[in-house]
Amino acid sequence: MTLTDTLTHPVGYLPRDYAAVTGRNLRRMLRSPDALLMGLALPVLLLVLFVYVFGGAIDTGTDYLNYVVPGIVLLSASFGAAQTAVAVASDMQRGIVDRFRSMPIARSAVLTGHVVASLVRNLASTVVVFAVAALMGFRPDATLVEWVAAVGIIALFVLAISAVSAALGMLAGNEEAASGFTFFLLFLPYVSSAFVPPDTMPTWLRGFAEHQPVTPVIETVRGLLTGTSVGSSAVIAVGWCVAFTAVGLVAATALFRRRTAR
């Protein structure tokens, strides 16, 4: 919520506005079955590929399915959240934002609706990945509290990536550029502890893999689901997610104001 909202729009109507724009973005997603299918099918295909094709050749010291599921979940979340940039760029390019500005709706709802829709969409994708993993033999040792904490970390990660993606979508001039801007978001999980332990990597790459933002999130989710200690990774993961969310929202809001200041 921005100061402009509180001055020109009754605060009591903000939840209604947020819900309306979020619902619009979710319906828009459902009307694009190709994008929806890709968002659900790609994580499942990657899970099958890594477990049945590469898993037998990778030694992680534990069952590879249990090791790789958290990484696949975070990778699918990165892929889905990155689509937020394309959706935001599309709205800016096609003029729907100008139409929103002519309606009695809070301006902050435009970006918030995209971020919340991304969160809902990617949590649904996460459920699909866990369901397929369970069919393949994934048996986590997590308690109910640990499951709730793991889902909370995943949701916080999706929120962070969605916020950054919204800013990149505002920065991009079109949908193609927005898709290119989010490439690094999709690349990070591959150079982390998602698929192989970092200590198996070359020395020059190991340092990056161990200290980049995605690794502590994966280690936290993995530790919670397998019932092992998460150590300090949980604090680091939350810190990274909060920092990325704050930077993304501030940057997206500033860019939105600049592009609509006329």
PDB file of N, CA and C in Angstrom, residues 80-181:
ATOM      1  N   GLY A  80       8.330 -20.361 -12.506  1.00  0.00           N
ATOM      2  CA  GLY A  80       6.987 -19.786 -12.462  1.00  0.00           C
ATOM      3  C   GLY A  80       6.987 -18.320 -12.059  1.00  0.00           C
ATOM      4  N   ALA A  81       7.795 -17.979 -11.043  1.00  0.00           N
ATOM      5  CA  ALA A  81       7.834 -16.596 -10.587  1.00  0.00           C
ATOM      6  C   ALA A  81       8.415 -15.675 -11.639  1.00  0.00           C
ATOM      7  N   ALA A  82       9.355 -16.194 -12.446  1.00  0.00           N
ATOM      8  CA  ALA A  82       9.954 -15.376 -13.494  1.00  0.00           C
ATOM      9  C   ALA A  82       8.932 -14.955 -14.537  1.00  0.00           C
ATOM     10  N   GLN A  83       7.859 -15.740 -14.673  1.00  0.00           N
ATOM     11  CA  GLN A  83       6.812 -15.382 -15.627  1.00  0.00           C
ATOM     12  C   GLN A  83       6.079 -14.107 -15.216  1.00  0.00           C
ATOM     13  N   THR A  84       6.246 -13.718 -13.950  1.00  0.00           N
ATOM     14  CA  THR A  84       5.647 -12.466 -13.485  1.00  0.00           C
ATOM     15  C   THR A  84       6.191 -11.288 -14.275  1.00  0.00           C
ATOM     16  N   ALA A  85       7.473 -11.329 -14.609  1.00  0.00           N
ATOM     17  CA  ALA A  85       8.079 -10.241 -15.378  1.00  0.00           C
ATOM     18  C   ALA A  85       7.409 -10.102 -16.735  1.00  0.00           C
ATOM     19  N   VAL A  86       7.137 -11.231 -17.376  1.00  0.00           N
ATOM     20  CA  VAL A  86       6.488 -11.203 -18.685  1.00  0.00           C
ATOM     21  C   VAL A  86       5.072 -10.654 -18.568  1.00  0.00           C
ATOM     22  N   ALA A  87       4.350 -11.075 -17.533  1.00  0.00           N
ATOM     23  CA  ALA A  87       2.977 -10.606 -17.343  1.00  0.00           C
ATOM     24  C   ALA A  87       2.928  -9.102 -17.078  1.00  0.00           C
ATOM     25  N   VAL A  88       3.856  -8.612 -16.249  1.00  0.00           N
ATOM     26  CA  VAL A  88       3.898  -7.173 -15.953  1.00  0.00           C
ATOM     27  C   VAL A  88       4.250  -6.383 -17.207  1.00  0.00           C
ATOM     28  N   ALA A  89       5.247  -6.841 -17.945  1.00  0.00           N
ATOM     29  CA  ALA A  89       5.648  -6.147 -19.180  1.00  0.00           C
ATOM     30  C   ALA A  89       4.509  -6.140 -20.184  1.00  0.00           C
ATOM     31  N   SER A  90       3.768  -7.238 -20.259  1.00  0.00           N
ATOM     32  CA  SER A  90       2.629  -7.318 -21.176  1.00  0.00           C
ATOM     33  C   SER A  90       1.565  -6.294 -20.819  1.00  0.00           C
ATOM     34  N   ASP A  91       1.247  -6.165 -19.539  1.00  0.00           N
ATOM     35  CA  ASP A  91       0.242  -5.185 -19.111  1.00  0.00           C
ATOM     36  C   ASP A  91       0.690  -3.764 -19.419  1.00  0.00           C
ATOM     37  N   MET A  92       1.959  -3.480 -19.199  1.00  0.00           N
ATOM     38  CA  MET A  92       2.464  -2.138 -19.463  1.00  0.00           C
ATOM     39  C   MET A  92       2.473  -1.838 -20.957  1.00  0.00           C
ATOM     40  N   GLN A  93       2.782  -2.841 -21.759  1.00  0.00           N
ATOM     41  CA  GLN A  93       2.898  -2.633 -23.199  1.00  0.00           C
ATOM     42  C   GLN A  93       1.538  -2.526 -23.875  1.00  0.00           C
ATOM     43  N   ARG A  94       0.562  -3.281 -23.387  1.00  0.00           N
ATOM     44  CA  ARG A  94      -0.733  -3.366 -24.061  1.00  0.00           C
ATOM     45  C   ARG A  94      -1.767  -2.363 -23.548  1.00  0.00           C
ATOM     46  N   GLY A  95      -1.403  -1.549 -22.576  1.00  0.00           N
ATOM     47  CA  GLY A  95      -2.266  -0.451 -22.173  1.00  0.00           C
ATOM     48  C   GLY A  95      -3.295  -0.753 -21.107  1.00  0.00           C
ATOM     49  N   ILE A  96      -3.289  -1.982 -20.551  1.00  0.00           N
ATOM     50  CA  ILE A  96      -4.286  -2.304 -19.543  1.00  0.00           C
ATOM     51  C   ILE A  96      -4.085  -1.469 -18.281  1.00  0.00           C
ATOM     52  N   VAL A  97      -2.826  -1.079 -18.007  1.00  0.00           N
ATOM     53  CA  VAL A  97      -2.556  -0.270 -16.817  1.00  0.00           C
ATOM     54  C   VAL A  97      -3.216   1.099 -16.948  1.00  0.00           C
ATOM     55  N   ASP A  98      -3.208   1.663 -18.154  1.00  0.00           N
ATOM     56  CA  ASP A  98      -3.887   2.949 -18.360  1.00  0.00           C
ATOM     57  C   ASP A  98      -5.383   2.818 -18.084  1.00  0.00           C
ATOM     58  N   ARG A  99      -5.938   1.677 -18.428  1.00  0.00           N
ATOM     59  CA  ARG A  99      -7.353   1.458 -18.146  1.00  0.00           C
ATOM     60  C   ARG A  99      -7.593   1.344 -16.647  1.00  0.00           C
ATOM     61  N   PHE A 100      -6.683   0.642 -15.946  1.00  0.00           N
ATOM     62  CA  PHE A 100      -6.798   0.546 -14.492  1.00  0.00           C
ATOM     63  C   PHE A 100      -6.755   1.931 -13.851  1.00  0.00           C
ATOM     64  N   ARG A 101      -5.915   2.807 -14.383  1.00  0.00           N
ATOM     65  CA  ARG A 101      -5.762   4.145 -13.801  1.00  0.00           C
ATOM     66  C   ARG A 101      -7.030   4.970 -13.953  1.00  0.00           C
ATOM     67  N   SER A 102      -7.852   4.639 -14.935  1.00  0.00           N
ATOM     68  CA  SER A 102      -9.109   5.375 -15.122  1.00  0.00           C
ATOM     69  C   SER A 102     -10.235   4.833 -14.255  1.00  0.00           C
ATOM     70  N   MET A 103      -9.961   3.758 -13.519  1.00  0.00           N
ATOM     71  CA  MET A 103     -10.967   3.119 -12.674  1.00  0.00           C
ATOM     72  C   MET A 103     -10.704   3.430 -11.206  1.00  0.00           C
ATOM     73  N   PRO A 104     -11.739   3.350 -10.369  1.00  0.00           N
ATOM     74  CA  PRO A 104     -11.555   3.597  -8.929  1.00  0.00           C
ATOM     75  C   PRO A 104     -10.888   2.409  -8.245  1.00  0.00           C
ATOM     76  N   ILE A 105      -9.611   2.237  -8.521  1.00  0.00           N
ATOM     77  CA  ILE A 105      -8.874   1.106  -7.975  1.00  0.00           C
ATOM     78  C   ILE A 105      -7.513   1.586  -7.484  1.00  0.00           C
ATOM     79  N   ALA A 106      -7.053   1.026  -6.388  1.00  0.00           N
ATOM     80  CA  ALA A 106      -5.766   1.429  -5.828  1.00  0.00           C
ATOM     81  C   ALA A 106      -4.640   1.111  -6.803  1.00  0.00           C
ATOM     82  N   ARG A 107      -3.752   2.049  -7.018  1.00  0.00           N
ATOM     83  CA  ARG A 107      -2.654   1.833  -7.958  1.00  0.00           C
ATOM     84  C   ARG A 107      -1.736   0.711  -7.495  1.00  0.00           C
ATOM     85  N   SER A 108      -1.585   0.562  -6.170  1.00  0.00           N
ATOM     86  CA  SER A 108      -0.698  -0.489  -5.658  1.00  0.00           C
ATOM     87  C   SER A 108      -1.233  -1.882  -5.960  1.00  0.00           C
ATOM     88  N   ALA A 109      -2.541  -1.973  -6.254  1.00  0.00           N
ATOM     89  CA  ALA A 109      -3.132  -3.283  -6.531  1.00  0.00           C
ATOM     90  C   ALA A 109      -2.607  -3.878  -7.833  1.00  0.00           C
ATOM     91  N   VAL A 110      -2.139  -3.032  -8.754  1.00  0.00           N
ATOM     92  CA  VAL A 110      -1.672  -3.526 -10.054  1.00  0.00           C
ATOM     93  C   VAL A 110      -0.476  -4.455  -9.864  1.00  0.00           C
ATOM     94  N   LEU A 111       0.541  -4.009  -9.140  1.00  0.00           N
ATOM     95  CA  LEU A 111       1.714  -4.838  -8.908  1.00  0.00           C
ATOM     96  C   LEU A 111       1.445  -5.925  -7.877  1.00  0.00           C
ATOM     97  N   THR A 112       0.717  -5.582  -6.820  1.00  0.00           N
ATOM     98  CA  THR A 112       0.408  -6.567  -5.784  1.00  0.00           C
ATOM     99  C   THR A 112      -0.353  -7.745  -6.361  1.00  0.00           C
ATOM    100  N   GLY A 113      -1.268  -7.467  -7.283  1.00  0.00           N
ATOM    101  CA  GLY A 113      -2.049  -8.532  -7.898  1.00  0.00           C
ATOM    102  C   GLY A 113      -1.176  -9.517  -8.650  1.00  0.00           C
ATOM    103  N   HIS A 114      -0.155  -9.008  -9.332  1.00  0.00           N
ATOM    104  CA  HIS A 114       0.760  -9.894 -10.057  1.00  0.00           C
ATOM    105  C   HIS A 114       1.573 -10.755  -9.089  1.00  0.00           C
ATOM    106  N   VAL A 115       2.057 -10.150  -8.015  1.00  0.00           N
ATOM    107  CA  VAL A 115       2.898 -10.880  -7.060  1.00  0.00           C
ATOM    108  C   VAL A 115       2.091 -11.957  -6.337  1.00  0.00           C
ATOM    109  N   VAL A 116       0.886 -11.608  -5.898  1.00  0.00           N
ATOM    110  CA  VAL A 116       0.053 -12.582  -5.180  1.00  0.00           C
ATOM    111  C   VAL A 116      -0.381 -13.714  -6.111  1.00  0.00           C
ATOM    112  N   ALA A 117      -0.725 -13.383  -7.340  1.00  0.00           N
ATOM    113  CA  ALA A 117      -1.102 -14.418  -8.310  1.00  0.00           C
ATOM    114  C   ALA A 117       0.063 -15.368  -8.553  1.00  0.00           C
ATOM    115  N   SER A 118       1.275 -14.835  -8.623  1.00  0.00           N
ATOM    116  CA  SER A 118       2.456 -15.672  -8.792  1.00  0.00           C
ATOM    117  C   SER A 118       2.635 -16.608  -7.604  1.00  0.00           C
ATOM    118  N   LEU A 119       2.388 -16.092  -6.414  1.00  0.00           N
ATOM    119  CA  LEU A 119       2.517 -16.907  -5.206  1.00  0.00           C
ATOM    120  C   LEU A 119       1.529 -18.070  -5.235  1.00  0.00           C
ATOM    121  N   VAL A 120       0.271 -17.797  -5.583  1.00  0.00           N
ATOM    122  CA  VAL A 120      -0.756 -18.844  -5.643  1.00  0.00           C
ATOM    123  C   VAL A 120      -0.404 -19.867  -6.717  1.00  0.00           C
ATOM    124  N   ARG A 121      -0.027 -19.382  -7.888  1.00  0.00           N
ATOM    125  CA  ARG A 121       0.294 -20.271  -9.010  1.00  0.00           C
ATOM    126  C   ARG A 121       1.456 -21.195  -8.676  1.00  0.00           C
ATOM    127  N   ASN A 122       2.481 -20.665  -8.041  1.00  0.00           N
ATOM    128  CA  ASN A 122       3.669 -21.468  -7.782  1.00  0.00           C
ATOM    129  C   ASN A 122       3.505 -22.398  -6.595  1.00  0.00           C
ATOM    130  N   LEU A 123       2.672 -22.049  -5.655  1.00  0.00           N
ATOM    131  CA  LEU A 123       2.372 -22.993  -4.580  1.00  0.00           C
ATOM    132  C   LEU A 123       1.591 -24.180  -5.131  1.00  0.00           C
ATOM    133  N   ALA A 124       0.713 -23.921  -6.110  1.00  0.00           N
ATOM    134  CA  ALA A 124       0.000 -25.021  -6.763  1.00  0.00           C
ATOM    135  C   ALA A 124       0.969 -25.920  -7.508  1.00  0.00           C
ATOM    136  N   SER A 125       1.939 -25.329  -8.189  1.00  0.00           N
ATOM    137  CA  SER A 125       2.962 -26.104  -8.886  1.00  0.00           C
ATOM    138  C   SER A 125       3.784 -26.923  -7.912  1.00  0.00           C
ATOM    139  N   THR A 126       4.058 -26.367  -6.738  1.00  0.00           N
ATOM    140  CA  THR A 126       4.812 -27.077  -5.707  1.00  0.00           C
ATOM    141  C   THR A 126       4.073 -28.321  -5.242  1.00  0.00           C
ATOM    142  N   VAL A 127       2.762 -28.195  -5.087  1.00  0.00           N
ATOM    143  CA  VAL A 127       1.948 -29.344  -4.681  1.00  0.00           C
ATOM    144  C   VAL A 127       2.047 -30.466  -5.720  1.00  0.00           C
ATOM    145  N   VAL A 128       2.013 -30.095  -6.999  1.00  0.00           N
ATOM    146  CA  VAL A 128       2.120 -31.089  -8.069  1.00  0.00           C
ATOM    147  C   VAL A 128       3.465 -31.805  -8.005  1.00  0.00           C
ATOM    148  N   VAL A 129       4.547 -31.049  -7.800  1.00  0.00           N
ATOM    149  CA  VAL A 129       5.878 -31.654  -7.729  1.00  0.00           C
ATOM    150  C   VAL A 129       5.971 -32.628  -6.560  1.00  0.00           C
ATOM    151  N   PHE A 130       5.465 -32.228  -5.399  1.00  0.00           N
ATOM    152  CA  PHE A 130       5.497 -33.110  -4.234  1.00  0.00           C
ATOM    153  C   PHE A 130       4.652 -34.360  -4.467  1.00  0.00           C
ATOM    154  N   ALA A 131       3.527 -34.202  -5.134  1.00  0.00           N
ATOM    155  CA  ALA A 131       2.657 -35.348  -5.402  1.00  0.00           C
ATOM    156  C   ALA A 131       3.339 -36.351  -6.323  1.00  0.00           C
ATOM    157  N   VAL A 132       3.965 -35.871  -7.393  1.00  0.00           N
ATOM    158  CA  VAL A 132       4.676 -36.763  -8.314  1.00  0.00           C
ATOM    159  C   VAL A 132       5.876 -37.403  -7.613  1.00  0.00           C
ATOM    160  N   ALA A 133       6.569 -36.615  -6.809  1.00  0.00           N
ATOM    161  CA  ALA A 133       7.720 -37.158  -6.074  1.00  0.00           C
ATOM    162  C   ALA A 133       7.280 -38.274  -5.132  1.00  0.00           C
ATOM    163  N   ALA A 134       6.117 -38.103  -4.507  1.00  0.00           N
ATOM    164  CA  ALA A 134       5.595 -39.139  -3.611  1.00  0.00           C
ATOM    165  C   ALA A 134       5.304 -40.422  -4.384  1.00  0.00           C
ATOM    166  N   LEU A 135       4.784 -40.291  -5.584  1.00  0.00           N
ATOM    167  CA  LEU A 135       4.522 -41.467  -6.429  1.00  0.00           C
ATOM    168  C   LEU A 135       5.830 -42.160  -6.824  1.00  0.00           C
ATOM    169  N   MET A 136       6.898 -41.392  -6.907  1.00  0.00           N
ATOM    170  CA  MET A 136       8.207 -41.951  -7.283  1.00  0.00           C
ATOM    171  C   MET A 136       8.946 -42.538  -6.081  1.00  0.00           C
ATOM    172  N   GLY A 137       8.399 -42.342  -4.871  1.00  0.00           N
ATOM    173  CA  GLY A 137       9.020 -42.925  -3.689  1.00  0.00           C
ATOM    174  C   GLY A 137       9.563 -41.935  -2.688  1.00  0.00           C
ATOM    175  N   PHE A 138       9.284 -40.656  -2.868  1.00  0.00           N
ATOM    176  CA  PHE A 138       9.767 -39.639  -1.939  1.00  0.00           C
ATOM    177  C   PHE A 138       9.043 -39.782  -0.605  1.00  0.00           C
ATOM    178  N   ARG A 139       9.807 -40.017   0.459  1.00  0.00           N
ATOM    179  CA  ARG A 139       9.233 -40.215   1.783  1.00  0.00           C
ATOM    180  C   ARG A 139       9.937 -39.314   2.792  1.00  0.00           C
ATOM    181  N   PRO A 140       9.494 -38.069   2.921  1.00  0.00           N
ATOM    182  CA  PRO A 140      10.135 -37.151   3.870  1.00  0.00           C
ATOM    183  C   PRO A 140       9.859 -37.565   5.316  1.00  0.00           C
ATOM    184  N   ASP A 141      10.776 -37.203   6.202  1.00  0.00           N
ATOM    185  CA  ASP A 141      10.645 -37.520   7.625  1.00  0.00           C
ATOM    186  C   ASP A 141      10.154 -36.323   8.436  1.00  0.00           C
ATOM    187  N   ALA A 142       9.623 -35.319   7.763  1.00  0.00           N
ATOM    188  CA  ALA A 142       9.240 -34.080   8.435  1.00  0.00           C
ATOM    189  C   ALA A 142       7.992 -34.245   9.294  1.00  0.00           C
ATOM    190  N   THR A 143       7.979 -33.551  10.411  1.00  0.00           N
ATOM    191  CA  THR A 143       6.781 -33.462  11.237  1.00  0.00           C
ATOM    192  C   THR A 143       5.856 -32.396  10.648  1.00  0.00           C
ATOM    193  N   LEU A 144       4.676 -32.267  11.216  1.00  0.00           N
ATOM    194  CA  LEU A 144       3.737 -31.255  10.730  1.00  0.00           C
ATOM    195  C   LEU A 144       4.337 -29.862  10.835  1.00  0.00           C
ATOM    196  N   VAL A 145       4.996 -29.572  11.937  1.00  0.00           N
ATOM    197  CA  VAL A 145       5.611 -28.253  12.125  1.00  0.00           C
ATOM    198  C   VAL A 145       6.699 -28.019  11.083  1.00  0.00           C
ATOM    199  N   GLU A 146       7.489 -29.051  10.808  1.00  0.00           N
ATOM    200  CA  GLU A 146       8.555 -28.913   9.816  1.00  0.00           C
ATOM    201  C   GLU A 146       7.988 -28.744   8.408  1.00  0.00           C
ATOM    202  N   TRP A 147       6.878 -29.417   8.116  1.00  0.00           N
ATOM    203  CA  TRP A 147       6.214 -29.220   6.827  1.00  0.00           C
ATOM    204  C   TRP A 147       5.734 -27.778   6.683  1.00  0.00           C
ATOM    205  N   VAL A 148       5.118 -27.263   7.722  1.00  0.00           N
ATOM    206  CA  VAL A 148       4.630 -25.875   7.687  1.00  0.00           C
ATOM    207  C   VAL A 148       5.795 -24.910   7.494  1.00  0.00           C
ATOM    208  N   ALA A 149       6.907 -25.158   8.193  1.00  0.00           N
ATOM    209  CA  ALA A 149       8.077 -24.289   8.060  1.00  0.00           C
ATOM    210  C   ALA A 149       8.661 -24.380   6.647  1.00  0.00           C
ATOM    211  N   ALA A 150       8.708 -25.596   6.087  1.00  0.00           N
ATOM    212  CA  ALA A 150       9.245 -25.764   4.737  1.00  0.00           C
ATOM    213  C   ALA A 150       8.390 -25.032   3.709  1.00  0.00           C
ATOM    214  N   VAL A 151       7.074 -25.186   3.819  1.00  0.00           N
ATOM    215  CA  VAL A 151       6.180 -24.490   2.892  1.00  0.00           C
ATOM    216  C   VAL A 151       6.300 -22.973   3.072  1.00  0.00           C
ATOM    217  N   GLY A 152       6.479 -22.536   4.318  1.00  0.00           N
ATOM    218  CA  GLY A 152       6.662 -21.112   4.570  1.00  0.00           C
ATOM    219  C   GLY A 152       7.909 -20.566   3.906  1.00  0.00           C
ATOM    220  N   ILE A 153       9.010 -21.308   3.975  1.00  0.00           N
ATOM    221  CA  ILE A 153      10.254 -20.892   3.322  1.00  0.00           C
ATOM    222  C   ILE A 153      10.068 -20.854   1.805  1.00  0.00           C
ATOM    223  N   ILE A 154       9.397 -21.864   1.263  1.00  0.00           N
ATOM    224  CA  ILE A 154       9.148 -21.890  -0.181  1.00  0.00           C
ATOM    225  C   ILE A 154       8.299 -20.693  -0.597  1.00  0.00           C
ATOM    226  N   ALA A 155       7.248 -20.402   0.181  1.00  0.00           N
ATOM    227  CA  ALA A 155       6.381 -19.260  -0.129  1.00  0.00           C
ATOM    228  C   ALA A 155       7.160 -17.949  -0.063  1.00  0.00           C
ATOM    229  N   LEU A 156       8.035 -17.829   0.929  1.00  0.00           N
ATOM    230  CA  LEU A 156       8.831 -16.608   1.059  1.00  0.00           C
ATOM    231  C   LEU A 156       9.783 -16.466  -0.121  1.00  0.00           C
ATOM    232  N   PHE A 157      10.338 -17.587  -0.579  1.00  0.00           N
ATOM    233  CA  PHE A 157      11.224 -17.564  -1.748  1.00  0.00           C
ATOM    234  C   PHE A 157      10.455 -17.149  -3.003  1.00  0.00           C
ATOM    235  N   VAL A 158       9.270 -17.723  -3.192  1.00  0.00           N
ATOM    236  CA  VAL A 158       8.445 -17.353  -4.352  1.00  0.00           C
ATOM    237  C   VAL A 158       8.093 -15.870  -4.300  1.00  0.00           C
ATOM    238  N   LEU A 159       7.750 -15.372  -3.117  1.00  0.00           N
ATOM    239  CA  LEU A 159       7.424 -13.956  -2.962  1.00  0.00           C
ATOM    240  C   LEU A 159       8.614 -13.091  -3.360  1.00  0.00           C
ATOM    241  N   ALA A 160       9.814 -13.486  -2.944  1.00  0.00           N
ATOM    242  CA  ALA A 160      11.017 -12.708  -3.261  1.00  0.00           C
ATOM    243  C   ALA A 160      11.279 -12.686  -4.760  1.00  0.00           C
ATOM    244  N   ILE A 161      11.227 -13.864  -5.397  1.00  0.00           N
ATOM    245  CA  ILE A 161      11.492 -13.930  -6.837  1.00  0.00           C
ATOM    246  C   ILE A 161      10.406 -13.189  -7.613  1.00  0.00           C
ATOM    247  N   SER A 162       9.161 -13.279  -7.156  1.00  0.00           N
ATOM    248  CA  SER A 162       8.064 -12.590  -7.836  1.00  0.00           C
ATOM    249  C   SER A 162       8.226 -11.075  -7.754  1.00  0.00           C
ATOM    250  N   ALA A 163       8.661 -10.584  -6.591  1.00  0.00           N
ATOM    251  CA  ALA A 163       8.869  -9.146  -6.430  1.00  0.00           C
ATOM    252  C   ALA A 163       9.978  -8.647  -7.345  1.00  0.00           C
ATOM    253  N   VAL A 164      11.087  -9.393  -7.395  1.00  0.00           N
ATOM    254  CA  VAL A 164      12.183  -9.014  -8.290  1.00  0.00           C
ATOM    255  C   VAL A 164      11.730  -9.089  -9.744  1.00  0.00           C
ATOM    256  N   SER A 165      10.950 -10.106 -10.079  1.00  0.00           N
ATOM    257  CA  SER A 165      10.453 -10.261 -11.452  1.00  0.00           C
ATOM    258  C   SER A 165       9.530  -9.114 -11.834  1.00  0.00           C
ATOM    259  N   ALA A 166       8.710  -8.661 -10.895  1.00  0.00           N
ATOM    260  CA  ALA A 166       7.831  -7.523 -11.168  1.00  0.00           C
ATOM    261  C   ALA A 166       8.646  -6.279 -11.505  1.00  0.00           C
ATOM    262  N   ALA A 167       9.745  -6.079 -10.770  1.00  0.00           N
ATOM    263  CA  ALA A 167      10.618  -4.934 -11.059  1.00  0.00           C
ATOM    264  C   ALA A 167      11.261  -5.068 -12.428  1.00  0.00           C
ATOM    265  N   LEU A 168      11.697  -6.289 -12.767  1.00  0.00           N
ATOM    266  CA  LEU A 168      12.307  -6.515 -14.080  1.00  0.00           C
ATOM    267  C   LEU A 168      11.280  -6.325 -15.192  1.00  0.00           C
ATOM    268  N   GLY A 169      10.042  -6.724 -14.933  1.00  0.00           N
ATOM    269  CA  GLY A 169       8.986  -6.512 -15.917  1.00  0.00           C
ATOM    270  C   GLY A 169       8.704  -5.039 -16.152  1.00  0.00           C
ATOM    271  N   MET A 170       8.798  -4.238 -15.089  1.00  0.00           N
ATOM    272  CA  MET A 170       8.609  -2.792 -15.231  1.00  0.00           C
ATOM    273  C   MET A 170       9.787  -2.174 -15.973  1.00  0.00           C
ATOM    274  N   LEU A 171      10.962  -2.743 -15.779  1.00  0.00           N
ATOM    275  CA  LEU A 171      12.166  -2.204 -16.413  1.00  0.00           C
ATOM    276  C   LEU A 171      12.220  -2.539 -17.898  1.00  0.00           C
ATOM    277  N   ALA A 172      11.676  -3.704 -18.257  1.00  0.00           N
ATOM    278  CA  ALA A 172      11.739  -4.157 -19.647  1.00  0.00           C
ATOM    279  C   ALA A 172      10.775  -3.366 -20.524  1.00  0.00           C
ATOM    280  N   GLY A 173      11.142  -3.230 -21.779  1.00  0.00           N
ATOM    281  CA  GLY A 173      10.292  -2.503 -22.704  1.00  0.00           C
ATOM    282  C   GLY A 173       9.219  -3.359 -23.346  1.00  0.00           C
ATOM    283  N   ASN A 174       9.410  -4.681 -23.341  1.00  0.00           N
ATOM    284  CA  ASN A 174       8.437  -5.579 -23.944  1.00  0.00           C
ATOM    285  C   ASN A 174       8.562  -6.957 -23.304  1.00  0.00           C
ATOM    286  N   GLU A 175       7.688  -7.874 -23.738  1.00  0.00           N
ATOM    287  CA  GLU A 175       7.652  -9.206 -23.146  1.00  0.00           C
ATOM    288  C   GLU A 175       8.938  -9.990 -23.416  1.00  0.00           C
ATOM    289  N   GLU A 176       9.488  -9.844 -24.614  1.00  0.00           N
ATOM    290  CA  GLU A 176      10.708 -10.567 -24.960  1.00  0.00           C
ATOM    291  C   GLU A 176      11.873 -10.139 -24.076  1.00  0.00           C
ATOM    292  N   ALA A 177      11.988  -8.840 -23.869  1.00  0.00           N
ATOM    293  CA  ALA A 177      13.064  -8.335 -23.013  1.00  0.00           C
ATOM    294  C   ALA A 177      12.871  -8.790 -21.573  1.00  0.00           C
ATOM    295  N   ALA A 178      11.625  -8.811 -21.108  1.00  0.00           N
ATOM    296  CA  ALA A 178      11.344  -9.254 -19.741  1.00  0.00           C
ATOM    297  C   ALA A 178      11.746 -10.709 -19.550  1.00  0.00           C
ATOM    298  N   SER A 179      11.469 -11.527 -20.552  1.00  0.00           N
ATOM    299  CA  SER A 179      11.854 -12.939 -20.476  1.00  0.00           C
ATOM    300  C   SER A 179      13.375 -13.079 -20.409  1.00  0.00           C
ATOM    301  N   GLY A 180      14.087 -12.261 -21.166  1.00  0.00           N
ATOM    302  CA  GLY A 180      15.541 -12.305 -21.129  1.00  0.00           C
ATOM    303  C   GLY A 180      16.109 -11.817 -19.810  1.00  0.00           C
ATOM    304  N   PHE A 181      15.488 -10.808 -19.215  1.00  0.00           N
ATOM    305  CA  PHE A 181      15.972 -10.259 -17.952  1.00  0.00           C
ATOM    306  C   PHE A 181      15.923 -11.288 -16.824  1.00  0.00           C
TER     307      PHE A 181
END
